[in-house]
Amino acid sequence: MLISEVLDFLNEGNSISDLAKKLNKPVGSLLKKLKNSCVEFDNETNEWLCSSNDKYTALNRDITKTIKVLKVDKEINQNQSAEVHSEIKTEDKEYELFLSYRDVDHSELTEKKSLFLTEENYELIKSICKKNSFKINGFIHVLLETGLKSFNLKNNKGDNL
């Protein structure tokens, strides 16, 4: 499936999850390939768009194959990485989860603590991580951080988490 066909598929209202199921690929892998092709969701138009300097080449690559950033797009891709992704509002919760996971600085996850989970929760977390190519400790960090923020909890200094 070409990137141009993927754009059409997503702009018809299908989610990244639908695409992943159709292609039998992990969501994280597809998102990385779209990013490398300079394809992103535009909140103003509610459409997926290609911002590549060489749209013809970018859109005519096969999503099931390896996709690297084109030389003409290196600067665009670096600028996209620097953007704050928390402003993206989309109905696709898996996409939001991916963006949160991608923003985790794994070098800061240095504390080793024991964590006890039910077998069901562990298997669920493990399967989600495997499907999306996440590291379990980074994913648990995202889940905990999201949960703490949703309950508006504060740390010992009184700062919101």
mmCIF file with all atom_site columns, C-alpha atoms in Angstrom, residues 72-146:
data_model
loop_
_atom_site.group_PDB
_atom_site.id
_atom_site.type_symbol
_atom_site.label_atom_id
_atom_site.label_alt_id
_atom_site.label_comp_id
_atom_site.label_asym_id
_atom_site.label_entity_id
_atom_site.label_seq_id
_atom_site.pdbx_PDB_ins_code
_atom_site.Cartn_x
_atom_site.Cartn_y
_atom_site.Cartn_z
_atom_site.occupancy
_atom_site.B_iso_or_equiv
_atom_site.pdbx_formal_charge
_atom_site.auth_seq_id
_atom_site.auth_comp_id
_atom_site.auth_asym_id
_atom_site.auth_atom_id
_atom_site.pdbx_PDB_model_num
ATOM 1  C CA . VAL A 1 72  ? 15.272  16.980  1.046  1.00 0.00 ? 72  VAL A CA 1
ATOM 2  C CA . ASP A 1 73  ? 13.052  16.514  4.131  1.00 0.00 ? 73  ASP A CA 1
ATOM 3  C CA . LYS A 1 74  ? 15.687  16.183  6.861  1.00 0.00 ? 74  LYS A CA 1
ATOM 4  C CA . GLU A 1 75  ? 15.102  19.766  8.094  1.00 0.00 ? 75  GLU A CA 1
ATOM 5  C CA . ILE A 1 76  ? 11.295  19.418  8.067  1.00 0.00 ? 76  ILE A CA 1
ATOM 6  C CA . ASN A 1 77  ? 11.462  16.156  9.983  1.00 0.00 ? 77  ASN A CA 1
ATOM 7  C CA . GLN A 1 78  ? 13.772  17.618  12.637 1.00 0.00 ? 78  GLN A CA 1
ATOM 8  C CA . ASN A 1 79  ? 11.398  20.568  13.106 1.00 0.00 ? 79  ASN A CA 1
ATOM 9  C CA . GLN A 1 80  ? 8.443   18.196  13.527 1.00 0.00 ? 80  GLN A CA 1
ATOM 10 C CA . SER A 1 81  ? 10.326  16.333  16.236 1.00 0.00 ? 81  SER A CA 1
ATOM 11 C CA . ALA A 1 82  ? 10.851  19.570  18.137 1.00 0.00 ? 82  ALA A CA 1
ATOM 12 C CA . GLU A 1 83  ? 7.142   20.442  18.156 1.00 0.00 ? 83  GLU A CA 1
ATOM 13 C CA . VAL A 1 84  ? 5.047   19.851  21.247 1.00 0.00 ? 84  VAL A CA 1
ATOM 14 C CA . HIS A 1 85  ? 2.762   16.940  20.429 1.00 0.00 ? 85  HIS A CA 1
ATOM 15 C CA . SER A 1 86  ? 0.492   17.349  23.419 1.00 0.00 ? 86  SER A CA 1
ATOM 16 C CA . GLU A 1 87  ? -1.551  19.897  21.435 1.00 0.00 ? 87  GLU A CA 1
ATOM 17 C CA . ILE A 1 88  ? -2.694  17.277  18.948 1.00 0.00 ? 88  ILE A CA 1
ATOM 18 C CA . LYS A 1 89  ? -6.359  16.569  19.532 1.00 0.00 ? 89  LYS A CA 1
ATOM 19 C CA . THR A 1 90  ? -7.567  13.446  17.858 1.00 0.00 ? 90  THR A CA 1
ATOM 20 C CA . GLU A 1 91  ? -10.147 10.823  18.589 1.00 0.00 ? 91  GLU A CA 1
ATOM 21 C CA . ASP A 1 92  ? -7.567  8.086   18.106 1.00 0.00 ? 92  ASP A CA 1
ATOM 22 C CA . LYS A 1 93  ? -6.501  7.267   21.680 1.00 0.00 ? 93  LYS A CA 1
ATOM 23 C CA . GLU A 1 94  ? -3.789  4.897   20.484 1.00 0.00 ? 94  GLU A CA 1
ATOM 24 C CA . TYR A 1 95  ? -2.186  7.780   18.605 1.00 0.00 ? 95  TYR A CA 1
ATOM 25 C CA . GLU A 1 96  ? -2.269  9.941   21.751 1.00 0.00 ? 96  GLU A CA 1
ATOM 26 C CA . LEU A 1 97  ? -0.746  7.061   23.694 1.00 0.00 ? 97  LEU A CA 1
ATOM 27 C CA . PHE A 1 98  ? 2.017   6.712   21.098 1.00 0.00 ? 98  PHE A CA 1
ATOM 28 C CA . LEU A 1 99  ? 2.789   10.435  21.299 1.00 0.00 ? 99  LEU A CA 1
ATOM 29 C CA . SER A 1 100 ? 2.935   10.312  25.107 1.00 0.00 ? 100 SER A CA 1
ATOM 30 C CA . TYR A 1 101 ? 5.226   7.276   25.000 1.00 0.00 ? 101 TYR A CA 1
ATOM 31 C CA . ARG A 1 102 ? 7.486   8.911   22.402 1.00 0.00 ? 102 ARG A CA 1
ATOM 32 C CA . ASP A 1 103 ? 7.914   11.969  24.653 1.00 0.00 ? 103 ASP A CA 1
ATOM 33 C CA . VAL A 1 104 ? 9.241   9.854   27.567 1.00 0.00 ? 104 VAL A CA 1
ATOM 34 C CA . ASP A 1 105 ? 12.940  10.391  28.230 1.00 0.00 ? 105 ASP A CA 1
ATOM 35 C CA . HIS A 1 106 ? 13.955  6.806   28.995 1.00 0.00 ? 106 HIS A CA 1
ATOM 36 C CA . SER A 1 107 ? 17.284  7.986   30.414 1.00 0.00 ? 107 SER A CA 1
ATOM 37 C CA . GLU A 1 108 ? 15.341  9.519   33.333 1.00 0.00 ? 108 GLU A CA 1
ATOM 38 C CA . LEU A 1 109 ? 13.774  6.167   34.256 1.00 0.00 ? 109 LEU A CA 1
ATOM 39 C CA . THR A 1 110 ? 16.593  5.183   36.595 1.00 0.00 ? 110 THR A CA 1
ATOM 40 C CA . GLU A 1 111 ? 14.797  4.254   39.826 1.00 0.00 ? 111 GLU A CA 1
ATOM 41 C CA . LYS A 1 112 ? 14.203  0.539   40.212 1.00 0.00 ? 112 LYS A CA 1
ATOM 42 C CA . LYS A 1 113 ? 11.114  -0.168  42.274 1.00 0.00 ? 113 LYS A CA 1
ATOM 43 C CA . SER A 1 114 ? 9.020   -3.276  42.711 1.00 0.00 ? 114 SER A CA 1
ATOM 44 C CA . LEU A 1 115 ? 5.571   -3.100  41.223 1.00 0.00 ? 115 LEU A CA 1
ATOM 45 C CA . PHE A 1 116 ? 2.939   -5.752  41.747 1.00 0.00 ? 116 PHE A CA 1
ATOM 46 C CA . LEU A 1 117 ? 0.277   -6.282  39.101 1.00 0.00 ? 117 LEU A CA 1
ATOM 47 C CA . THR A 1 118 ? -2.507  -8.763  38.614 1.00 0.00 ? 118 THR A CA 1
ATOM 48 C CA . GLU A 1 119 ? -1.777  -11.385 35.986 1.00 0.00 ? 119 GLU A CA 1
ATOM 49 C CA . GLU A 1 120 ? -4.527  -9.894  33.774 1.00 0.00 ? 120 GLU A CA 1
ATOM 50 C CA . ASN A 1 121 ? -3.083  -6.372  33.923 1.00 0.00 ? 121 ASN A CA 1
ATOM 51 C CA . TYR A 1 122 ? 0.445   -7.603  33.289 1.00 0.00 ? 122 TYR A CA 1
ATOM 52 C CA . GLU A 1 123 ? -0.649  -9.632  30.243 1.00 0.00 ? 123 GLU A CA 1
ATOM 53 C CA . LEU A 1 124 ? -2.618  -6.636  28.907 1.00 0.00 ? 124 LEU A CA 1
ATOM 54 C CA . ILE A 1 125 ? 0.342   -4.264  29.357 1.00 0.00 ? 125 ILE A CA 1
ATOM 55 C CA . LYS A 1 126 ? 2.702   -6.825  27.850 1.00 0.00 ? 126 LYS A CA 1
ATOM 56 C CA . SER A 1 127 ? 0.496   -7.359  24.776 1.00 0.00 ? 127 SER A CA 1
ATOM 57 C CA . ILE A 1 128 ? 0.045   -3.597  24.203 1.00 0.00 ? 128 ILE A CA 1
ATOM 58 C CA . CYS A 1 129 ? 3.808   -3.063  24.469 1.00 0.00 ? 129 CYS A CA 1
ATOM 59 C CA . LYS A 1 130 ? 4.536   -5.916  22.086 1.00 0.00 ? 130 LYS A CA 1
ATOM 60 C CA . LYS A 1 131 ? 1.937   -4.711  19.560 1.00 0.00 ? 131 LYS A CA 1
ATOM 61 C CA . ASN A 1 132 ? 3.260   -1.117  19.610 1.00 0.00 ? 132 ASN A CA 1
ATOM 62 C CA . SER A 1 133 ? 6.979   -1.879  20.115 1.00 0.00 ? 133 SER A CA 1
ATOM 63 C CA . PHE A 1 134 ? 7.011   -0.106  23.505 1.00 0.00 ? 134 PHE A CA 1
ATOM 64 C CA . LYS A 1 135 ? 9.302   -0.840  26.436 1.00 0.00 ? 135 LYS A CA 1
ATOM 65 C CA . ILE A 1 136 ? 7.219   -1.946  29.419 1.00 0.00 ? 136 ILE A CA 1
ATOM 66 C CA . ASN A 1 137 ? 8.846   0.438   31.923 1.00 0.00 ? 137 ASN A CA 1
ATOM 67 C CA . GLY A 1 138 ? 8.283   3.450   29.640 1.00 0.00 ? 138 GLY A CA 1
ATOM 68 C CA . PHE A 1 139 ? 4.681   2.449   29.012 1.00 0.00 ? 139 PHE A CA 1
ATOM 69 C CA . ILE A 1 140 ? 3.963   2.012   32.735 1.00 0.00 ? 140 ILE A CA 1
ATOM 70 C CA . HIS A 1 141 ? 5.529   5.454   33.296 1.00 0.00 ? 141 HIS A CA 1
ATOM 71 C CA . VAL A 1 142 ? 3.084   6.960   30.758 1.00 0.00 ? 142 VAL A CA 1
ATOM 72 C CA . LEU A 1 143 ? 0.128   5.178   32.364 1.00 0.00 ? 143 LEU A CA 1
ATOM 73 C CA . LEU A 1 144 ? 1.086   6.336   35.861 1.00 0.00 ? 144 LEU A CA 1
ATOM 74 C CA . GLU A 1 145 ? 1.802   9.903   34.760 1.00 0.00 ? 145 GLU A CA 1
ATOM 75 C CA . THR A 1 146 ? -1.520  10.109  32.907 1.00 0.00 ? 146 THR A CA 1
#
